[in-house]
Amino acid sequence: MIADYSEAAVCHVDDLTDGELKEVRVNDTDVLLARVDGQYFALHPKCSHYNGPLAKGLLNGHRLVCPWHNACFDVRNGYRLEAPALNGLPTHEVRIEGDQVFVRLTTNKESIENPLSAPDEANSETYVIIGSGGAGAFAAEGMREGGFTGKIVMLTESREAPYDRPNCSKDYLQGKAPDEWMSLRSDEFYKDYGIDVRTNQHVTSLNPATKQIGLASGETLDYDKALICPGGAPNSLPNLATNLMGVYMLRSLHDSQKLRELGQAGKRVVIIGSSFIGLEGAMSLRKLGSEVNVVGLEKVPFEKILGEKIGRVIQGWHEKEGIQFHLGRKIDRLEGNDHVTAVLLDNGERLPADFVLLGLGVKPKTDFLEGVSLEKDGGVKTDEYLQIATDLYAAGDVAHYPVADGTQRIEHWKVAGQQGHVAGLNMAGKEEPYRMVPFFWSNQQGKRINYIGHATKTDDIIYDGDPEEGDSFLALYVQDGQIKAAAGLKRDQDIIAIRELMQENKMPSVDAVRNGIKWINELLKS
């Protein structure tokens, strides 16, 4: 009888120690092998988010963390544990025979969905999600994963169902990512799981007392539970003629499409704001052939979050590609009649412009809320379960959530996705506190910088590797006598390990860190 499966011996039982990962081959198929507590597991070797090489990630107990964007999976069943991955990983059968470890291939799939409940017409409850960004997308699936079988309605101002917004400033803007890459899920997926995505919907009011949502169309929608995750509204330049034609934001898929068209025409662009999005936009438009000038209030890009040394290094990467900087400068005015023609700086310098891109950050989009107290920045305060009032939850850019020393609000894709997932689970009846250490990544001229933690101010920076000399470094940010954050280039495993230590409250003292960082992986194993 001919076997209808593929199986092969991949290693000896003692070849891997607990916590080790290794990519192996079973006939013509790559497989990731992981050992935890003396037991072997076999999974698909690429992250379901963007095919990051998981063998270069890190295993902490049963948690497998991707090196690129810190998606997290359970090696025992392949389930996705954390954003930004939506899907889990296929697993394969493992058996031990003598001193050999055998892997039997059990699937040809590259990803799997976490188990989700099907909608039940007998359940009359309605949960409403306001927003279709990362938080909204993960929340809808969190509700089904948590066992909710009622009606789910997602209201979004966008013309599209949830899509991969971070790519709007990167490969998609550069014309390297096709449209089909951008959707997070197919229309069939949302139909199968009873998730009613309503596009082009502007929410004008939400009243927690009456549990009613008002729409610009005049429709009123009743809810049993609701999640607000509308994201942020881009900041504009006060007292300047930003209503001129040729002034753009980079917040949506359509913004990216329009900017891509202009960039391909080799136009002159002035980018106002030297933020991560601003410089990712500068990078992408320059790659398209545009002449790019960047204006920023800061004397060094990213000085507040990454420090002056790393900021200057990043600025140098962009200058090498022909991007010009005008830093420590304010905008005096935009010139033009109907269409912008130039940007005049406060020092009298005039920058000709065929178009202008504003990259000035965002503010929480919460003006539709009634009877809900807002924070100074327009956000809303949640409890540890992301609840802000009875049957009302918040996630993503608008949420101030509790941490050990107060509250914080984070505008990162992974944070929004994971908050949405947790909020969705809790709306379905779970009681899962949100306690994830923040993480974000940025692509600056083809170099991915990963950042973990959150520091509101920096008292000192401890470096391992000189950012100005080598192509790899780790920076640890000290605030009030503690390491609050870390950034790294080509130090993926170290960043993951620091994140896991922060999650488990195992971070060592600043003095211990100054003696060297060889402690990272050892502490994680202890």
Short mmCIF file of C-alpha atoms in Angstrom, two decimals:
data_model
loop_
_atom_site.label_atom_id
_atom_site.label_comp_id
_atom_site.label_asym_id
_atom_site.label_seq_id
_atom_site.Cartn_x
_atom_site.Cartn_y
_atom_site.Cartn_z
CA MET A 1 0.00 0.00 0.00
CA ILE A 2 1.37 3.43 -0.98
CA ALA A 3 1.25 6.07 1.77
CA ASP A 4 -0.80 9.17 0.88
CA TYR A 5 1.27 11.44 3.08
CA SER A 6 4.84 12.73 3.31
CA GLU A 7 6.96 11.93 6.34
CA ALA A 8 10.64 12.22 7.14
CA ALA A 9 13.09 12.09 10.02
CA VAL A 10 14.21 15.68 10.61
CA CYS A 11 16.56 15.49 13.62
CA HIS A 12 17.65 13.53 16.68
CA VAL A 13 15.67 14.02 19.88
CA ASP A 14 18.56 15.84 21.55
CA ASP A 15 19.45 18.12 18.63
CA LEU A 16 17.28 20.97 19.96
CA THR A 17 17.02 22.24 23.50
CA ASP A 18 13.89 23.77 25.01
CA GLY A 19 13.15 27.13 23.44
CA GLU A 20 15.01 26.41 20.20
CA LEU A 21 13.67 26.79 16.68
CA LYS A 22 14.96 25.19 13.51
CA GLU A 23 13.75 25.13 9.91
CA VAL A 24 13.86 21.64 8.44
CA ARG A 25 12.77 19.94 5.20
CA VAL A 26 10.21 17.20 4.76
CA ASN A 27 10.73 16.13 1.16
CA ASP A 28 10.17 19.40 -0.76
CA THR A 29 8.40 21.26 2.07
CA ASP A 30 9.95 23.65 4.59
CA VAL A 31 8.79 23.09 8.17
CA LEU A 32 9.49 24.96 11.39
CA LEU A 33 10.49 22.72 14.28
CA ALA A 34 10.11 23.97 17.85
CA ARG A 35 10.92 22.32 21.18
CA VAL A 36 9.03 23.25 24.36
CA ASP A 37 9.29 21.37 27.66
CA GLY A 38 10.90 18.42 25.94
CA GLN A 39 8.15 18.16 23.34
CA TYR A 40 8.53 18.83 19.61
CA PHE A 41 6.06 20.79 17.47
CA ALA A 42 6.05 21.35 13.71
CA LEU A 43 4.45 24.31 11.95
CA HIS A 44 4.44 26.32 8.74
CA PRO A 45 7.73 28.28 8.80
CA LYS A 46 6.51 31.67 7.53
CA CYS A 47 4.45 34.25 9.41
CA SER A 48 0.89 34.53 8.10
CA HIS A 49 1.18 38.33 8.16
CA TYR A 50 3.98 39.04 5.65
CA ASN A 51 5.86 35.74 5.47
CA GLY A 52 8.49 36.70 8.04
CA PRO A 53 11.00 33.86 8.69
CA LEU A 54 9.79 32.45 12.01
CA ALA A 55 13.01 30.49 12.59
CA LYS A 56 14.65 33.90 13.15
CA GLY A 57 12.00 34.83 15.70
CA LEU A 58 11.87 33.85 19.35
CA LEU A 59 10.13 31.14 21.36
CA ASN A 60 9.04 31.99 24.90
CA GLY A 61 7.24 29.03 26.38
CA HIS A 62 4.56 28.20 23.83
CA ARG A 63 4.60 31.75 22.41
CA LEU A 64 6.27 32.03 19.01
CA VAL A 65 6.99 35.64 18.02
CA CYS A 66 7.71 36.76 14.46
CA PRO A 67 10.95 38.78 14.06
CA TRP A 68 9.51 41.30 11.62
CA HIS A 69 6.31 42.71 13.11
CA ASN A 70 5.98 40.72 16.36
CA ALA A 71 2.89 38.72 15.43
CA CYS A 72 2.54 35.90 17.96
CA PHE A 73 1.41 32.27 17.66
CA ASP A 74 0.87 29.26 19.91
CA VAL A 75 3.17 26.46 18.72
CA ARG A 76 0.87 23.80 20.20
CA ASN A 77 -2.02 24.47 17.83
CA GLY A 78 -0.80 27.20 15.48
CA TYR A 79 -3.41 29.71 16.69
CA ARG A 80 -2.73 33.38 16.21
CA LEU A 81 -2.32 34.99 19.62
CA GLU A 82 -1.53 38.58 18.68
CA ALA A 83 -1.85 41.05 15.82
CA PRO A 84 -0.81 42.04 13.23
CA ALA A 85 -1.36 38.50 11.89
CA LEU A 86 -5.01 37.62 11.36
CA ASN A 87 -4.48 33.93 10.64
CA GLY A 88 -2.73 31.18 12.53
CA LEU A 89 -0.19 28.63 11.27
CA PRO A 90 -0.88 25.12 9.99
CA THR A 91 0.65 22.41 12.16
CA HIS A 92 2.05 19.00 11.27
CA GLU A 93 2.14 15.71 13.15
CA VAL A 94 5.29 14.88 15.10
CA ARG A 95 6.29 11.47 16.41
CA ILE A 96 9.39 10.08 18.09
CA GLU A 97 10.81 6.74 17.06
CA GLY A 98 13.95 5.69 18.86
CA ASP A 99 16.18 8.76 18.90
CA GLN A 100 14.65 10.22 15.72
CA VAL A 101 12.08 12.99 15.37
CA PHE A 102 9.70 12.42 12.47
CA VAL A 103 7.39 15.03 10.94
CA ARG A 104 4.36 14.03 8.87
CA LEU A 105 2.87 16.72 6.63
CA THR A 106 -0.83 17.13 7.31
CA THR A 107 -1.78 20.23 5.26
CA ASN A 108 -0.72 22.21 2.21
CA LYS A 109 -2.14 25.47 3.56
CA GLU A 110 0.03 28.43 4.49
CA SER A 111 -2.33 29.77 7.16
CA ILE A 112 -5.45 28.85 9.13
CA GLU A 113 -8.22 30.84 10.74
CA ASN A 114 -8.60 30.74 14.50
CA PRO A 115 -11.85 28.91 15.40
CA LEU A 116 -14.74 31.34 14.91
CA SER A 117 -18.40 30.93 15.81
CA ALA A 118 -20.95 31.01 13.03
CA PRO A 119 -23.78 33.56 13.18
CA ASP A 120 -27.10 32.31 14.52
CA GLU A 121 -30.31 33.93 13.28
CA ALA A 122 -31.98 33.00 16.58
CA ASN A 123 -29.63 35.41 18.41
CA SER A 124 -31.25 38.87 18.15
CA GLU A 125 -28.39 40.83 19.77
CA THR A 126 -26.56 43.44 17.70
CA TYR A 127 -22.96 44.51 18.31
CA VAL A 128 -21.82 47.59 16.40
CA ILE A 129 -18.24 48.52 15.53
CA ILE A 130 -17.54 52.13 14.57
CA GLY A 131 -14.37 52.06 12.48
CA SER A 132 -12.76 49.64 10.05
CA GLY A 133 -9.06 50.02 10.82
CA GLY A 134 -6.95 47.41 12.57
CA ALA A 135 -8.99 47.66 15.77
CA GLY A 136 -12.31 47.18 14.01
CA ALA A 137 -11.11 44.29 11.86
CA PHE A 138 -9.66 42.34 14.77
CA ALA A 139 -12.63 43.18 17.01
CA ALA A 140 -15.13 41.60 14.64
CA GLU A 141 -13.14 38.37 14.63
CA GLY A 142 -12.58 38.59 18.38
CA MET A 143 -16.34 38.64 18.90
CA ARG A 144 -16.78 35.49 16.84
CA GLU A 145 -13.73 33.88 18.44
CA GLY A 146 -15.23 34.65 21.85
CA GLY A 147 -18.43 32.81 20.95
CA PHE A 148 -20.79 35.66 20.02
CA THR A 149 -23.35 34.46 17.45
CA GLY A 150 -25.55 37.56 17.08
CA LYS A 151 -25.40 40.30 14.48
CA ILE A 152 -22.20 42.28 13.92
CA VAL A 153 -22.40 45.62 12.09
CA MET A 154 -19.25 47.54 11.14
CA LEU A 155 -19.75 51.20 10.22
CA THR A 156 -16.94 52.90 8.30
CA GLU A 157 -16.50 56.16 6.44
CA SER A 158 -14.16 54.34 4.09
CA ARG A 159 -15.23 53.16 0.66
CA GLU A 160 -13.57 49.81 1.38
CA ALA A 161 -13.80 47.01 3.88
CA PRO A 162 -10.81 46.76 6.29
CA TYR A 163 -7.44 46.98 4.53
CA ASP A 164 -3.73 47.05 5.41
CA ARG A 165 -3.32 50.74 6.22
CA PRO A 166 0.42 50.66 7.17
CA ASN A 167 1.23 49.62 3.61
CA CYS A 168 -0.28 52.86 2.29
CA SER A 169 2.97 54.70 3.02
CA LYS A 170 5.28 51.85 1.99
CA ASP A 171 5.13 49.31 -0.85
CA TYR A 172 1.64 50.28 -2.00
CA LEU A 173 2.58 53.93 -2.38
CA GLN A 174 5.71 52.86 -4.26
CA GLY A 175 3.61 50.83 -6.69
CA LYS A 176 5.16 47.55 -5.52
CA ALA A 177 2.03 46.13 -3.86
CA PRO A 178 -1.02 45.26 -5.99
CA ASP A 179 -4.52 46.17 -4.89
CA GLU A 180 -5.33 42.57 -3.98
CA TRP A 181 -2.68 42.66 -1.24
CA MET A 182 -4.47 45.40 0.65
CA SER A 183 -7.74 43.82 1.80
CA LEU A 184 -7.43 42.12 5.17
CA ARG A 185 -10.26 39.69 4.39
CA SER A 186 -12.36 38.78 1.38
CA ASP A 187 -15.99 39.82 1.00
CA GLU A 188 -16.85 36.12 1.29
CA PHE A 189 -15.19 35.92 4.69
CA TYR A 190 -17.32 38.71 6.12
CA LYS A 191 -20.45 37.20 4.55
CA ASP A 192 -19.70 33.72 5.89
CA TYR A 193 -19.25 34.99 9.45
CA GLY A 194 -22.17 37.38 9.41
CA ILE A 195 -20.11 40.57 9.65
CA ASP A 196 -22.08 43.35 7.96
CA VAL A 197 -19.50 45.87 6.73
CA ARG A 198 -21.29 49.11 5.82
CA THR A 199 -19.02 51.47 3.89
CA ASN A 200 -19.48 55.22 3.28
CA GLN A 201 -21.21 55.60 6.67
CA HIS A 202 -20.59 58.78 8.65
CA VAL A 203 -21.55 58.45 12.32
CA THR A 204 -22.92 61.71 13.72
CA SER A 205 -23.86 60.59 17.24
CA LEU A 206 -23.65 57.79 19.77
CA ASN A 207 -25.71 57.98 22.95
CA PRO A 208 -24.72 55.38 25.59
CA ALA A 209 -27.88 56.09 27.60
CA THR A 210 -30.24 55.19 24.77
CA LYS A 211 -27.83 52.81 23.01
CA GLN A 212 -28.48 54.52 19.71
CA ILE A 213 -26.18 55.54 16.89
CA GLY A 214 -27.09 58.32 14.47
CA LEU A 215 -25.84 58.39 10.88
CA ALA A 216 -25.49 61.29 8.47
CA SER A 217 -28.06 59.56 6.25
CA GLY A 218 -30.68 60.12 8.96
CA GLU A 219 -30.78 56.45 9.94
CA THR A 220 -30.73 55.51 13.62
CA LEU A 221 -29.18 52.21 14.65
CA ASP A 222 -29.85 50.50 17.99
CA TYR A 223 -27.13 48.40 19.61
CA ASP A 224 -26.76 46.00 22.49
CA LYS A 225 -23.00 46.58 22.73
CA ALA A 226 -20.77 48.91 20.75
CA LEU A 227 -17.07 49.44 20.14
CA ILE A 228 -15.70 52.81 19.11
CA CYS A 229 -12.49 52.57 17.12
CA PRO A 230 -12.80 55.30 14.47
CA GLY A 231 -9.07 56.08 14.50
CA GLY A 232 -7.74 59.58 14.17
CA ALA A 233 -8.39 62.62 12.03
CA PRO A 234 -5.26 64.08 10.39
CA ASN A 235 -4.03 67.34 11.84
CA SER A 236 -3.91 70.35 9.52
CA LEU A 237 -1.92 73.55 9.53
CA PRO A 238 -3.83 76.22 11.48
CA ASN A 239 -4.37 79.61 9.85
CA LEU A 240 -2.92 78.46 6.53
CA ALA A 241 -4.59 77.95 3.18
CA THR A 242 -4.72 74.17 3.34
CA ASN A 243 -7.91 74.31 1.26
CA LEU A 244 -5.81 74.97 -1.84
CA MET A 245 -5.85 72.25 -4.43
CA GLY A 246 -2.72 70.12 -4.29
CA VAL A 247 -2.61 69.77 -0.48
CA TYR A 248 -2.93 66.14 0.60
CA MET A 249 -2.98 63.87 3.62
CA LEU A 250 -1.73 60.28 3.74
CA ARG A 251 -4.33 58.50 5.82
CA SER A 252 -6.33 56.29 3.47
CA LEU A 253 -6.01 53.93 0.55
CA HIS A 254 -7.34 56.62 -1.79
CA ASP A 255 -4.83 59.14 -0.42
CA SER A 256 -2.07 56.68 -1.28
CA GLN A 257 -3.46 56.03 -4.76
CA LYS A 258 -3.59 59.75 -5.57
CA LEU A 259 -0.10 60.41 -4.21
CA ARG A 260 1.24 57.46 -6.20
CA GLU A 261 -0.12 58.98 -9.40
CA LEU A 262 1.51 62.33 -8.62
CA GLY A 263 4.78 60.73 -7.57
CA GLN A 264 5.06 58.74 -10.77
CA ALA A 265 4.76 61.99 -12.72
CA GLY A 266 8.01 63.22 -11.14
CA LYS A 267 6.42 66.18 -9.37
CA ARG A 268 7.99 68.49 -6.79
CA VAL A 269 6.56 67.69 -3.36
CA VAL A 270 7.00 69.45 -0.01
CA ILE A 271 6.26 67.23 2.97
CA ILE A 272 5.32 69.17 6.08
CA GLY A 273 6.15 67.07 9.12
CA SER A 274 9.15 64.83 9.75
CA SER A 275 7.21 62.04 11.48
CA PHE A 276 7.42 58.34 10.69
CA ILE A 277 4.56 58.56 8.20
CA GLY A 278 6.01 61.76 6.73
CA LEU A 279 9.37 60.18 6.09
CA GLU A 280 7.93 56.89 4.88
CA GLY A 281 5.95 59.01 2.42
CA ALA A 282 9.09 60.91 1.48
CA MET A 283 10.94 57.64 0.88
CA SER A 284 8.17 56.21 -1.29
CA LEU A 285 7.59 59.36 -3.35
CA ARG A 286 11.31 59.73 -3.94
CA LYS A 287 11.48 56.14 -5.19
CA LEU A 288 8.74 57.06 -7.66
CA GLY A 289 10.90 59.90 -9.00
CA SER A 290 9.55 62.94 -7.20
CA GLU A 291 11.73 65.79 -5.99
CA VAL A 292 11.18 65.75 -2.22
CA ASN A 293 11.70 68.44 0.42
CA VAL A 294 10.83 67.74 4.07
CA VAL A 295 10.02 70.56 6.51
CA GLY A 296 9.88 69.89 10.25
CA LEU A 297 9.80 71.76 13.53
CA GLU A 298 12.30 69.34 15.05
CA LYS A 299 16.02 69.97 14.62
CA VAL A 300 16.51 66.22 14.14
CA PRO A 301 13.87 63.73 12.92
CA PHE A 302 12.53 61.45 15.66
CA GLU A 303 14.72 63.08 18.33
CA LYS A 304 12.00 62.85 20.99
CA ILE A 305 11.29 59.16 20.49
CA LEU A 306 14.56 57.66 19.15
CA GLY A 307 17.16 60.19 20.26
CA GLU A 308 19.35 62.63 18.36
CA LYS A 309 21.98 60.09 17.30
CA ILE A 310 19.58 57.66 15.65
CA GLY A 311 17.54 60.54 14.22
CA ARG A 312 20.59 61.93 12.44
CA VAL A 313 21.46 58.50 11.09
CA ILE A 314 17.96 58.10 9.65
CA GLN A 315 18.12 61.59 8.17
CA GLY A 316 21.38 60.59 6.50
CA TRP A 317 19.76 57.53 4.92
CA HIS A 318 17.15 59.77 3.31
CA GLU A 319 19.63 62.46 2.25
CA LYS A 320 21.71 59.81 0.52
CA GLU A 321 18.66 59.10 -1.65
CA GLY A 322 18.26 62.77 -2.60
CA ILE A 323 15.66 63.93 -0.06
CA GLN A 324 16.32 67.45 1.24
CA PHE A 325 15.53 68.53 4.80
CA HIS A 326 14.57 71.93 6.24
CA LEU A 327 14.47 71.30 9.97
CA GLY A 328 13.83 73.60 12.91
CA ARG A 329 11.58 75.57 10.57
CA LYS A 330 7.96 76.74 10.62
CA ILE A 331 5.67 77.34 7.67
CA ASP A 332 4.95 81.00 7.01
CA ARG A 333 2.37 80.40 4.30
CA LEU A 334 1.35 78.34 1.32
CA GLU A 335 1.45 80.20 -1.99
CA GLY A 336 -0.95 79.76 -4.89
CA ASN A 337 -4.30 80.91 -6.20
CA ASP A 338 -6.48 77.85 -6.60
CA HIS A 339 -3.59 75.37 -6.55
CA VAL A 340 -0.54 75.39 -4.31
CA THR A 341 2.65 76.51 -6.06
CA ALA A 342 5.14 76.95 -3.22
CA VAL A 343 5.74 76.72 0.51
CA LEU A 344 7.28 79.78 2.20
CA LEU A 345 9.30 79.08 5.36
CA ASP A 346 9.71 81.35 8.38
CA ASN A 347 13.29 82.15 7.33
CA GLY A 348 12.12 83.46 3.95
CA GLU A 349 13.12 80.36 1.99
CA ARG A 350 10.70 79.49 -0.79
CA LEU A 351 10.20 75.84 -1.79
CA PRO A 352 8.45 75.37 -5.16
CA ALA A 353 5.76 72.70 -4.94
CA ASP A 354 3.51 70.90 -7.38
CA PHE A 355 1.82 69.39 -4.36
CA VAL A 356 2.11 69.34 -0.57
CA LEU A 357 1.78 66.37 1.78
CA LEU A 358 0.83 67.07 5.39
CA GLY A 359 2.29 64.60 7.88
CA LEU A 360 1.39 66.26 11.16
CA GLY A 361 -0.06 63.37 13.12
CA VAL A 362 -3.67 62.75 14.07
CA LYS A 363 -6.15 63.54 16.81
CA PRO A 364 -8.79 61.09 18.14
CA LYS A 365 -12.00 61.15 16.12
CA THR A 366 -14.57 61.28 18.92
CA ASP A 367 -16.73 64.32 18.18
CA PHE A 368 -19.82 62.12 17.71
CA LEU A 369 -19.87 60.85 21.31
CA GLU A 370 -22.61 62.12 23.63
CA GLY A 371 -22.45 61.93 27.41
CA VAL A 372 -18.88 60.52 27.41
CA SER A 373 -16.06 62.40 29.12
CA LEU A 374 -13.14 63.10 26.83
CA GLU A 375 -9.47 63.44 27.74
CA LYS A 376 -7.57 66.63 26.86
CA ASP A 377 -6.47 65.20 23.52
CA GLY A 378 -9.98 64.06 22.64
CA GLY A 379 -9.46 60.41 23.53
CA VAL A 380 -11.53 58.35 25.97
CA LYS A 381 -10.47 56.56 29.14
CA THR A 382 -11.10 52.83 29.41
CA ASP A 383 -10.73 50.27 32.18
CA GLU A 384 -8.35 47.33 31.81
CA TYR A 385 -10.99 45.49 29.79
CA LEU A 386 -11.21 48.44 27.36
CA GLN A 387 -14.70 49.36 28.56
CA ILE A 388 -15.65 53.05 28.88
CA ALA A 389 -19.32 52.73 29.91
CA THR A 390 -21.95 50.02 30.25
CA ASP A 391 -21.82 47.94 27.05
CA LEU A 392 -19.53 50.50 25.38
CA TYR A 393 -15.88 49.80 24.57
CA ALA A 394 -13.00 51.62 22.86
CA ALA A 395 -9.84 50.51 21.06
CA GLY A 396 -7.06 51.90 18.92
CA ASP A 397 -6.09 55.55 18.48
CA VAL A 398 -8.87 56.88 20.73
CA ALA A 399 -8.28 54.68 23.81
CA HIS A 400 -6.47 55.79 26.97
CA TYR A 401 -5.93 52.49 28.76
CA PRO A 402 -4.49 51.86 32.24
CA VAL A 403 -0.83 51.03 32.81
CA ALA A 404 1.25 50.75 35.99
CA ASP A 405 1.99 54.48 36.21
CA GLY A 406 -1.27 55.93 34.87
CA THR A 407 -2.80 55.69 31.42
CA GLN A 408 -1.44 55.86 27.90
CA ARG A 409 -2.76 56.21 24.37
CA ILE A 410 -0.83 54.60 21.52
CA GLU A 411 -1.27 55.14 17.76
CA HIS A 412 0.26 51.92 16.40
CA TRP A 413 -1.25 49.29 14.09
CA LYS A 414 -0.30 46.28 16.21
CA VAL A 415 -1.64 47.95 19.36
CA ALA A 416 -4.92 48.83 17.63
CA GLY A 417 -5.32 45.31 16.30
CA GLN A 418 -4.65 43.64 19.62
CA GLN A 419 -6.86 46.06 21.53
CA GLY A 420 -9.64 45.39 19.05
CA HIS A 421 -9.21 41.65 19.47
CA VAL A 422 -9.31 41.87 23.27
CA ALA A 423 -12.29 44.24 23.21
CA GLY A 424 -14.13 41.86 20.88
CA LEU A 425 -13.45 38.91 23.18
CA ASN A 426 -14.67 40.88 26.19
CA MET A 427 -17.81 42.03 24.42
CA ALA A 428 -18.49 38.33 23.74
CA GLY A 429 -18.33 37.63 27.46
CA LYS A 430 -14.67 36.96 28.16
CA GLU A 431 -12.80 38.85 30.88
CA GLU A 432 -9.38 39.41 29.38
CA PRO A 433 -7.44 42.49 30.53
CA TYR A 434 -5.41 44.35 27.94
CA ARG A 435 -1.79 44.45 29.12
CA MET A 436 0.31 44.20 25.98
CA VAL A 437 3.58 46.12 25.81
CA PRO A 438 3.33 48.49 22.79
CA PHE A 439 5.26 47.68 19.63
CA PHE A 440 5.66 49.43 16.29
CA TRP A 441 7.87 49.21 13.24
CA SER A 442 8.90 51.68 10.56
CA ASN A 443 10.56 51.20 7.19
CA GLN A 444 13.07 53.96 6.57
CA GLN A 445 14.86 53.59 3.21
CA GLY A 446 14.57 49.82 3.29
CA LYS A 447 15.77 49.51 6.88
CA ARG A 448 13.19 48.24 9.39
CA ILE A 449 13.43 49.77 12.86
CA ASN A 450 11.48 47.95 15.58
CA TYR A 451 10.46 49.78 18.76
CA ILE A 452 9.10 48.25 21.93
CA GLY A 453 7.67 49.89 25.06
CA HIS A 454 6.72 53.51 25.63
CA ALA A 455 8.78 56.37 27.05
CA THR A 456 7.23 59.81 27.47
CA LYS A 457 10.65 61.36 28.07
CA THR A 458 14.19 60.04 27.88
CA ASP A 459 16.70 60.62 30.67
CA ASP A 460 19.42 58.48 29.09
CA ILE A 461 20.01 56.07 26.20
CA ILE A 462 22.11 52.92 26.54
CA TYR A 463 23.49 51.71 23.20
CA ASP A 464 24.72 48.31 22.15
CA GLY A 465 26.32 48.94 18.80
CA ASP A 466 26.98 52.43 17.45
CA PRO A 467 24.18 53.65 15.14
CA GLU A 468 26.68 55.95 13.40
CA GLU A 469 29.23 53.24 12.70
CA GLY A 470 27.54 49.90 12.04
CA ASP A 471 24.47 48.52 10.32
CA SER A 472 23.04 47.03 13.52
CA PHE A 473 22.25 48.55 16.90
CA LEU A 474 20.10 48.33 20.00
CA ALA A 475 19.07 51.41 21.98
CA LEU A 476 17.49 51.19 25.43
CA TYR A 477 15.62 54.25 26.74
CA VAL A 478 15.82 55.12 30.42
CA GLN A 479 13.07 57.08 32.15
CA ASP A 480 12.84 57.64 35.91
CA GLY A 481 15.47 55.00 36.62
CA GLN A 482 13.83 52.26 34.53
CA ILE A 483 14.19 50.96 31.00
CA LYS A 484 10.90 51.97 29.44
CA ALA A 485 11.54 51.29 25.76
CA ALA A 486 13.99 49.91 23.22
CA ALA A 487 14.64 50.37 19.50
CA GLY A 488 16.66 48.15 17.26
CA LEU A 489 17.98 47.72 13.74
CA LYS A 490 18.72 44.12 12.78
CA ARG A 491 18.29 43.14 16.45
CA ASP A 492 14.96 41.39 16.09
CA GLN A 493 15.47 38.64 18.66
CA ASP A 494 16.71 41.14 21.24
CA ILE A 495 13.67 43.35 20.72
CA ILE A 496 11.35 40.36 21.11
CA ALA A 497 13.16 39.21 24.24
CA ILE A 498 12.93 42.69 25.80
CA ARG A 499 9.25 42.79 24.96
CA GLU A 500 8.64 39.43 26.61
CA LEU A 501 10.64 40.51 29.69
CA MET A 502 8.57 43.68 29.93
CA GLN A 503 5.38 41.64 29.61
CA GLU A 504 6.50 39.43 32.49
CA ASN A 505 7.89 42.31 34.63
CA LYS A 506 11.35 40.76 34.47
CA MET A 507 13.31 43.72 33.12
CA PRO A 508 16.61 44.12 34.97
CA SER A 509 17.89 47.31 36.56
CA VAL A 510 19.55 50.04 34.55
CA ASP A 511 22.87 49.30 36.30
CA ALA A 512 22.67 45.66 35.29
CA VAL A 513 22.02 46.62 31.69
CA ARG A 514 25.00 48.98 31.61
CA ASN A 515 27.22 45.97 32.27
CA GLY A 516 26.18 44.41 28.96
CA ILE A 517 23.09 43.05 27.24
CA LYS A 518 24.05 39.38 27.12
CA TRP A 519 21.43 38.98 29.88
CA ILE A 520 18.46 39.31 27.53
CA ASN A 521 17.87 35.76 26.35
CA GLU A 522 19.19 34.23 29.57
CA LEU A 523 16.71 36.18 31.69
CA LEU A 524 13.89 35.14 29.42
CA LYS A 525 14.75 31.48 29.97
CA SER A 526 14.96 31.84 33.76
#
